[in-house]
Amino acid sequence: MLKLCGFHVSNYHNKVRLALLEKGLRFEEDSGVHPSQKDDYLALSPMGKVPYLEVDGTRLRESAVICEYLEDAFPQKPLLPRDPLARARVRELVTFIELHMELVVRRLYGGLFFGRPFSEETKSQVERDIAKGVRAFKAIAKFDPYMAGKELTLADCAAFVHLPLVTMATKMAYGRDFLEDVPQVKPYLKMLGERPHFMRVSEDRKAAQAAMAARAKS
């Protein structure tokens, strides 16, 4: 039995959840698990992060590792192409989205969302780095109609959860959406959002965000 542990506001949790749903796999979910540096949680997730996946008593951490495991263990409905080069191109897209875009703007999240201000130096460095990331992403994304071509892949699961955060963070920090330089993004995300599993994950994320906001006010 598979059990996904994390919370519905986490983009990396939602990436794995989308992969599980799109692959049609049966799984349990504990959506009340949050990152922590406490010893009891580090025993479950040594970096203190989410998500992690329990597989018959064994735990896997890191969303990329989990998604690769799902592809290897459950190839019946793949989210990676069979051709090795095409598989590598999907992994390339996911890496560009995560390493060169989402993790870049993540350096601003503390100040934008959690009251931990960042320096002007950090803001300037992120501005330079995200501009390079968006430029590179624009060069390799296909939007035909999916991120890697004709078929839905793991790149779409990643894009759906990460790209809106790039938009939100750059708007808040710099007054403009850096993804406006890639005009295909908005209709692409709208198209994905109309798929039942993507719609479900999006609705659950919004509900979880509303619940968090309500708890913060109280």
PDB file of C-alpha atoms in Angstrom:
ATOM      1  CA  MET A   1       0.000   0.000   0.000  1.00  0.00           C
ATOM      2  CA  LEU A   2       1.142   3.525  -0.833  1.00  0.00           C
ATOM      3  CA  LYS A   3       0.673   6.395   1.607  1.00  0.00           C
ATOM      4  CA  LEU A   4       1.527   9.980   0.726  1.00  0.00           C
ATOM      5  CA  CYS A   5       2.342  12.222   3.675  1.00  0.00           C
ATOM      6  CA  GLY A   6       2.427  16.008   3.482  1.00  0.00           C
ATOM      7  CA  PHE A   7      -0.076  18.859   3.215  1.00  0.00           C
ATOM      8  CA  HIS A   8      -2.195  20.312   0.450  1.00  0.00           C
ATOM      9  CA  VAL A   9      -0.522  23.735   0.325  1.00  0.00           C
ATOM     10  CA  SER A  10       2.851  22.166  -0.489  1.00  0.00           C
ATOM     11  CA  ASN A  11       3.615  22.348  -4.196  1.00  0.00           C
ATOM     12  CA  TYR A  12       5.984  19.378  -3.997  1.00  0.00           C
ATOM     13  CA  HIS A  13       3.368  17.296  -2.188  1.00  0.00           C
ATOM     14  CA  ASN A  14       0.849  18.242  -4.852  1.00  0.00           C
ATOM     15  CA  LYS A  15       3.237  17.300  -7.653  1.00  0.00           C
ATOM     16  CA  VAL A  16       3.458  13.753  -6.294  1.00  0.00           C
ATOM     17  CA  ARG A  17      -0.283  13.651  -5.631  1.00  0.00           C
ATOM     18  CA  LEU A  18      -0.960  14.593  -9.248  1.00  0.00           C
ATOM     19  CA  ALA A  19       1.350  11.833 -10.441  1.00  0.00           C
ATOM     20  CA  LEU A  20      -0.424   9.276  -8.261  1.00  0.00           C
ATOM     21  CA  LEU A  21      -3.854  10.400  -9.436  1.00  0.00           C
ATOM     22  CA  GLU A  22      -2.951  10.602 -13.129  1.00  0.00           C
ATOM     23  CA  LYS A  23      -1.368   7.151 -12.981  1.00  0.00           C
ATOM     24  CA  GLY A  24      -4.598   5.827 -11.500  1.00  0.00           C
ATOM     25  CA  LEU A  25      -2.908   4.374  -8.420  1.00  0.00           C
ATOM     26  CA  ARG A  26      -4.682   3.527  -5.188  1.00  0.00           C
ATOM     27  CA  PHE A  27      -3.078   5.315  -2.243  1.00  0.00           C
ATOM     28  CA  GLU A  28      -3.793   6.620   1.208  1.00  0.00           C
ATOM     29  CA  GLU A  29      -2.997  10.182   2.147  1.00  0.00           C
ATOM     30  CA  ASP A  30      -2.111  11.947   5.375  1.00  0.00           C
ATOM     31  CA  SER A  31      -2.523  15.625   4.527  1.00  0.00           C
ATOM     32  CA  GLY A  32      -1.822  16.786   8.081  1.00  0.00           C
ATOM     33  CA  VAL A  33       1.960  16.362   7.930  1.00  0.00           C
ATOM     34  CA  HIS A  34       4.074  19.534   7.964  1.00  0.00           C
ATOM     35  CA  PRO A  35       7.823  20.197   7.748  1.00  0.00           C
ATOM     36  CA  SER A  36       9.635  20.122  11.064  1.00  0.00           C
ATOM     37  CA  GLN A  37      13.133  20.000  12.511  1.00  0.00           C
ATOM     38  CA  LYS A  38      11.986  18.163  15.624  1.00  0.00           C
ATOM     39  CA  ASP A  39      13.715  14.879  16.327  1.00  0.00           C
ATOM     40  CA  ASP A  40      10.593  12.744  16.041  1.00  0.00           C
ATOM     41  CA  TYR A  41       9.835  14.110  12.576  1.00  0.00           C
ATOM     42  CA  LEU A  42      13.460  13.915  11.435  1.00  0.00           C
ATOM     43  CA  ALA A  43      13.262  10.192  12.168  1.00  0.00           C
ATOM     44  CA  LEU A  44      10.628  10.043   9.420  1.00  0.00           C
ATOM     45  CA  SER A  45      12.023  12.632   7.022  1.00  0.00           C
ATOM     46  CA  PRO A  46      15.726  13.310   7.749  1.00  0.00           C
ATOM     47  CA  MET A  47      15.713  16.729   6.050  1.00  0.00           C
ATOM     48  CA  GLY A  48      12.515  17.663   7.847  1.00  0.00           C
ATOM     49  CA  LYS A  49      10.676  18.212   4.571  1.00  0.00           C
ATOM     50  CA  VAL A  50       7.502  17.023   2.860  1.00  0.00           C
ATOM     51  CA  PRO A  51       6.365  14.988   1.133  1.00  0.00           C
ATOM     52  CA  TYR A  52       7.398  11.464   1.883  1.00  0.00           C
ATOM     53  CA  LEU A  53       5.859   8.269   0.576  1.00  0.00           C
ATOM     54  CA  GLU A  54       5.375   5.152   2.650  1.00  0.00           C
ATOM     55  CA  VAL A  55       5.650   1.945   0.627  1.00  0.00           C
ATOM     56  CA  ASP A  56       4.817  -1.146   2.688  1.00  0.00           C
ATOM     57  CA  GLY A  57       6.645   0.258   5.700  1.00  0.00           C
ATOM     58  CA  THR A  58       9.547   1.785   3.778  1.00  0.00           C
ATOM     59  CA  ARG A  59       9.744   5.563   3.339  1.00  0.00           C
ATOM     60  CA  LEU A  60      10.897   7.482   0.292  1.00  0.00           C
ATOM     61  CA  ARG A  61      11.694  11.189   0.452  1.00  0.00           C
ATOM     62  CA  GLU A  62      12.109  13.911  -2.195  1.00  0.00           C
ATOM     63  CA  SER A  63       9.413  14.379  -4.813  1.00  0.00           C
ATOM     64  CA  ALA A  64      11.702  13.573  -7.756  1.00  0.00           C
ATOM     65  CA  VAL A  65      12.749  10.282  -6.179  1.00  0.00           C
ATOM     66  CA  ILE A  66       9.146   9.384  -5.384  1.00  0.00           C
ATOM     67  CA  CYS A  67       7.962  10.114  -8.924  1.00  0.00           C
ATOM     68  CA  GLU A  68      10.807   8.056 -10.401  1.00  0.00           C
ATOM     69  CA  TYR A  69       9.863   5.169  -8.114  1.00  0.00           C
ATOM     70  CA  LEU A  70       6.242   5.377  -9.233  1.00  0.00           C
ATOM     71  CA  GLU A  71       7.334   5.202 -12.863  1.00  0.00           C
ATOM     72  CA  ASP A  72       9.541   2.180 -12.223  1.00  0.00           C
ATOM     73  CA  ALA A  73       7.071   0.322 -10.017  1.00  0.00           C
ATOM     74  CA  PHE A  74       3.873   1.128 -11.919  1.00  0.00           C
ATOM     75  CA  PRO A  75       4.666   1.430 -15.635  1.00  0.00           C
ATOM     76  CA  GLN A  76       1.141   0.581 -16.786  1.00  0.00           C
ATOM     77  CA  LYS A  77       0.173   4.246 -17.215  1.00  0.00           C
ATOM     78  CA  PRO A  78       3.469   6.086 -17.682  1.00  0.00           C
ATOM     79  CA  LEU A  79       4.173   9.762 -17.139  1.00  0.00           C
ATOM     80  CA  LEU A  80       7.565   9.453 -18.791  1.00  0.00           C
ATOM     81  CA  PRO A  81       8.021   8.460 -22.451  1.00  0.00           C
ATOM     82  CA  ARG A  82       9.597   5.109 -23.332  1.00  0.00           C
ATOM     83  CA  ASP A  83      12.309   6.600 -25.520  1.00  0.00           C
ATOM     84  CA  PRO A  84      15.386   7.375 -23.361  1.00  0.00           C
ATOM     85  CA  LEU A  85      16.039  10.741 -24.990  1.00  0.00           C
ATOM     86  CA  ALA A  86      12.409  11.798 -24.670  1.00  0.00           C
ATOM     87  CA  ARG A  87      12.468  10.696 -21.008  1.00  0.00           C
ATOM     88  CA  ALA A  88      15.547  12.829 -20.467  1.00  0.00           C
ATOM     89  CA  ARG A  89      13.849  15.839 -22.049  1.00  0.00           C
ATOM     90  CA  VAL A  90      10.946  15.533 -19.586  1.00  0.00           C
ATOM     91  CA  ARG A  91      13.421  15.338 -16.684  1.00  0.00           C
ATOM     92  CA  GLU A  92      15.200  18.371 -18.152  1.00  0.00           C
ATOM     93  CA  LEU A  93      11.966  20.362 -18.090  1.00  0.00           C
ATOM     94  CA  VAL A  94      11.228  19.391 -14.490  1.00  0.00           C
ATOM     95  CA  THR A  95      14.782  20.356 -13.475  1.00  0.00           C
ATOM     96  CA  PHE A  96      14.555  23.731 -15.197  1.00  0.00           C
ATOM     97  CA  ILE A  97      11.198  24.468 -13.573  1.00  0.00           C
ATOM     98  CA  GLU A  98      12.301  23.439 -10.095  1.00  0.00           C
ATOM     99  CA  LEU A  99      16.008  24.262  -9.901  1.00  0.00           C
ATOM    100  CA  HIS A 100      16.150  27.378 -12.046  1.00  0.00           C
ATOM    101  CA  MET A 101      12.721  28.865 -11.312  1.00  0.00           C
ATOM    102  CA  GLU A 102      10.772  27.675  -8.251  1.00  0.00           C
ATOM    103  CA  LEU A 103      13.794  27.243  -5.992  1.00  0.00           C
ATOM    104  CA  VAL A 104      15.060  30.649  -7.120  1.00  0.00           C
ATOM    105  CA  VAL A 105      11.906  32.534  -6.108  1.00  0.00           C
ATOM    106  CA  ARG A 106      11.627  30.357  -2.986  1.00  0.00           C
ATOM    107  CA  ARG A 107      14.445  32.511  -1.567  1.00  0.00           C
ATOM    108  CA  LEU A 108      11.821  35.278  -1.302  1.00  0.00           C
ATOM    109  CA  TYR A 109       9.062  33.255   0.362  1.00  0.00           C
ATOM    110  CA  GLY A 110      10.201  34.022   3.906  1.00  0.00           C
ATOM    111  CA  GLY A 111       9.747  37.732   3.358  1.00  0.00           C
ATOM    112  CA  LEU A 112       6.697  37.549   1.130  1.00  0.00           C
ATOM    113  CA  PHE A 113       4.652  35.049   3.098  1.00  0.00           C
ATOM    114  CA  PHE A 114       6.122  34.502   6.564  1.00  0.00           C
ATOM    115  CA  GLY A 115       7.355  37.871   7.835  1.00  0.00           C
ATOM    116  CA  ARG A 116      11.072  37.079   7.541  1.00  0.00           C
ATOM    117  CA  PRO A 117      12.432  39.980   5.470  1.00  0.00           C
ATOM    118  CA  PHE A 118      15.048  39.387   2.790  1.00  0.00           C
ATOM    119  CA  SER A 119      17.849  41.796   1.901  1.00  0.00           C
ATOM    120  CA  GLU A 120      17.977  44.006  -1.164  1.00  0.00           C
ATOM    121  CA  GLU A 121      20.987  41.974  -2.252  1.00  0.00           C
ATOM    122  CA  THR A 122      18.887  38.805  -2.162  1.00  0.00           C
ATOM    123  CA  LYS A 123      16.077  40.519  -4.037  1.00  0.00           C
ATOM    124  CA  SER A 124      18.471  41.707  -6.761  1.00  0.00           C
ATOM    125  CA  GLN A 125      20.136  38.308  -7.067  1.00  0.00           C
ATOM    126  CA  VAL A 126      16.793  36.537  -7.347  1.00  0.00           C
ATOM    127  CA  GLU A 127      15.695  39.016 -10.008  1.00  0.00           C
ATOM    128  CA  ARG A 128      18.765  38.211 -12.103  1.00  0.00           C
ATOM    129  CA  ASP A 129      18.492  34.461 -11.566  1.00  0.00           C
ATOM    130  CA  ILE A 130      14.770  34.164 -12.262  1.00  0.00           C
ATOM    131  CA  ALA A 131      15.161  36.148 -15.482  1.00  0.00           C
ATOM    132  CA  LYS A 132      17.756  33.605 -16.637  1.00  0.00           C
ATOM    133  CA  GLY A 133      15.563  30.708 -15.541  1.00  0.00           C
ATOM    134  CA  VAL A 134      12.523  32.000 -17.413  1.00  0.00           C
ATOM    135  CA  ARG A 135      14.646  32.605 -20.515  1.00  0.00           C
ATOM    136  CA  ALA A 136      15.926  29.020 -20.420  1.00  0.00           C
ATOM    137  CA  PHE A 137      12.477  27.596 -19.711  1.00  0.00           C
ATOM    138  CA  LYS A 138      11.016  29.487 -22.665  1.00  0.00           C
ATOM    139  CA  ALA A 139      13.651  27.942 -24.909  1.00  0.00           C
ATOM    140  CA  ILE A 140      12.770  24.315 -24.107  1.00  0.00           C
ATOM    141  CA  ALA A 141       9.042  24.253 -23.222  1.00  0.00           C
ATOM    142  CA  LYS A 142       6.888  22.993 -26.099  1.00  0.00           C
ATOM    143  CA  PHE A 143       3.245  23.660 -25.103  1.00  0.00           C
ATOM    144  CA  ASP A 144       2.137  21.203 -27.794  1.00  0.00           C
ATOM    145  CA  PRO A 145      -0.294  21.148 -26.016  1.00  0.00           C
ATOM    146  CA  TYR A 146       1.562  19.741 -23.004  1.00  0.00           C
ATOM    147  CA  MET A 147       4.887  20.842 -21.647  1.00  0.00           C
ATOM    148  CA  ALA A 148       6.923  18.135 -23.389  1.00  0.00           C
ATOM    149  CA  GLY A 149       4.694  17.535 -26.412  1.00  0.00           C
ATOM    150  CA  LYS A 150       1.542  15.596 -27.230  1.00  0.00           C
ATOM    151  CA  GLU A 151       1.269  13.558 -24.016  1.00  0.00           C
ATOM    152  CA  LEU A 152       0.823  14.511 -20.367  1.00  0.00           C
ATOM    153  CA  THR A 153       4.043  13.865 -18.412  1.00  0.00           C
ATOM    154  CA  LEU A 154       5.648  14.531 -15.071  1.00  0.00           C
ATOM    155  CA  ALA A 155       6.695  17.906 -16.481  1.00  0.00           C
ATOM    156  CA  ASP A 156       3.036  18.950 -16.451  1.00  0.00           C
ATOM    157  CA  CYS A 157       2.579  17.792 -12.851  1.00  0.00           C
ATOM    158  CA  ALA A 158       5.550  19.973 -11.906  1.00  0.00           C
ATOM    159  CA  ALA A 159       4.563  22.961 -14.013  1.00  0.00           C
ATOM    160  CA  PHE A 160       1.016  23.098 -12.664  1.00  0.00           C
ATOM    161  CA  VAL A 161       2.134  23.407  -9.049  1.00  0.00           C
ATOM    162  CA  HIS A 162       5.278  25.518  -9.487  1.00  0.00           C
ATOM    163  CA  LEU A 163       4.590  28.081 -12.205  1.00  0.00           C
ATOM    164  CA  PRO A 164       1.776  29.879 -10.319  1.00  0.00           C
ATOM    165  CA  LEU A 165       4.214  30.425  -7.446  1.00  0.00           C
ATOM    166  CA  VAL A 166       6.728  32.005  -9.809  1.00  0.00           C
ATOM    167  CA  THR A 167       3.979  34.351 -10.981  1.00  0.00           C
ATOM    168  CA  MET A 168       2.838  35.181  -7.453  1.00  0.00           C
ATOM    169  CA  ALA A 169       6.312  35.756  -6.038  1.00  0.00           C
ATOM    170  CA  THR A 170       7.546  37.940  -8.888  1.00  0.00           C
ATOM    171  CA  LYS A 171       4.378  40.030  -8.872  1.00  0.00           C
ATOM    172  CA  MET A 172       4.675  40.612  -5.140  1.00  0.00           C
ATOM    173  CA  ALA A 173       8.418  41.305  -5.134  1.00  0.00           C
ATOM    174  CA  TYR A 174       8.914  43.173  -8.411  1.00  0.00           C
ATOM    175  CA  GLY A 175       5.468  44.365  -9.454  1.00  0.00           C
ATOM    176  CA  ARG A 176       5.296  42.221 -12.567  1.00  0.00           C
ATOM    177  CA  ASP A 177       4.837  38.616 -13.555  1.00  0.00           C
ATOM    178  CA  PHE A 178       8.115  37.370 -15.022  1.00  0.00           C
ATOM    179  CA  LEU A 179       6.195  34.605 -16.806  1.00  0.00           C
ATOM    180  CA  GLU A 180       4.474  37.215 -18.962  1.00  0.00           C
ATOM    181  CA  ASP A 181       7.503  36.705 -21.201  1.00  0.00           C
ATOM    182  CA  VAL A 182       6.080  33.224 -21.909  1.00  0.00           C
ATOM    183  CA  PRO A 183       2.522  33.994 -23.119  1.00  0.00           C
ATOM    184  CA  GLN A 184       1.666  30.305 -23.551  1.00  0.00           C
ATOM    185  CA  VAL A 185       1.737  29.763 -19.783  1.00  0.00           C
ATOM    186  CA  LYS A 186      -1.695  31.169 -18.916  1.00  0.00           C
ATOM    187  CA  PRO A 187      -3.747  29.201 -21.470  1.00  0.00           C
ATOM    188  CA  TYR A 188      -1.655  26.119 -20.754  1.00  0.00           C
ATOM    189  CA  LEU A 189      -2.343  26.269 -17.005  1.00  0.00           C
ATOM    190  CA  LYS A 190      -6.031  26.895 -17.727  1.00  0.00           C
ATOM    191  CA  MET A 191      -6.101  23.801 -19.925  1.00  0.00           C
ATOM    192  CA  LEU A 192      -4.453  21.668 -17.245  1.00  0.00           C
ATOM    193  CA  GLY A 193      -6.779  23.070 -14.592  1.00  0.00           C
ATOM    194  CA  GLU A 194      -9.774  21.706 -16.484  1.00  0.00           C
ATOM    195  CA  ARG A 195      -8.527  18.120 -16.125  1.00  0.00           C
ATOM    196  CA  PRO A 196     -10.429  16.433 -13.258  1.00  0.00           C
ATOM    197  CA  HIS A 197      -7.400  15.428 -11.176  1.00  0.00           C
ATOM    198  CA  PHE A 198      -5.714  18.799 -11.588  1.00  0.00           C
ATOM    199  CA  MET A 199      -8.962  20.536 -10.690  1.00  0.00           C
ATOM    200  CA  ARG A 200      -9.285  18.379  -7.567  1.00  0.00           C
ATOM    201  CA  VAL A 201      -5.740  19.130  -6.411  1.00  0.00           C
ATOM    202  CA  SER A 202      -6.243  22.845  -7.048  1.00  0.00           C
ATOM    203  CA  GLU A 203      -9.506  22.948  -5.115  1.00  0.00           C
ATOM    204  CA  ASP A 204      -7.969  21.089  -2.171  1.00  0.00           C
ATOM    205  CA  ARG A 205      -5.021  23.506  -2.162  1.00  0.00           C
ATOM    206  CA  LYS A 206      -7.333  26.523  -2.085  1.00  0.00           C
ATOM    207  CA  ALA A 207      -9.359  25.014   0.758  1.00  0.00           C
ATOM    208  CA  ALA A 208      -6.198  24.281   2.727  1.00  0.00           C
ATOM    209  CA  GLN A 209      -4.923  27.828   2.169  1.00  0.00           C
ATOM    210  CA  ALA A 210      -8.235  29.261   3.381  1.00  0.00           C
ATOM    211  CA  ALA A 211      -8.081  27.075   6.478  1.00  0.00           C
ATOM    212  CA  MET A 212      -4.524  28.225   7.194  1.00  0.00           C
ATOM    213  CA  ALA A 213      -5.538  31.869   6.820  1.00  0.00           C
ATOM    214  CA  ALA A 214      -8.467  31.365   9.183  1.00  0.00           C
ATOM    215  CA  ARG A 215      -6.217  29.749  11.783  1.00  0.00           C
ATOM    216  CA  ALA A 216      -3.729  32.598  11.489  1.00  0.00           C
ATOM    217  CA  LYS A 217      -6.454  35.174  12.131  1.00  0.00           C
ATOM    218  CA  SER A 218      -7.747  33.333  15.181  1.00  0.00           C
TER     219      SER A 218
END
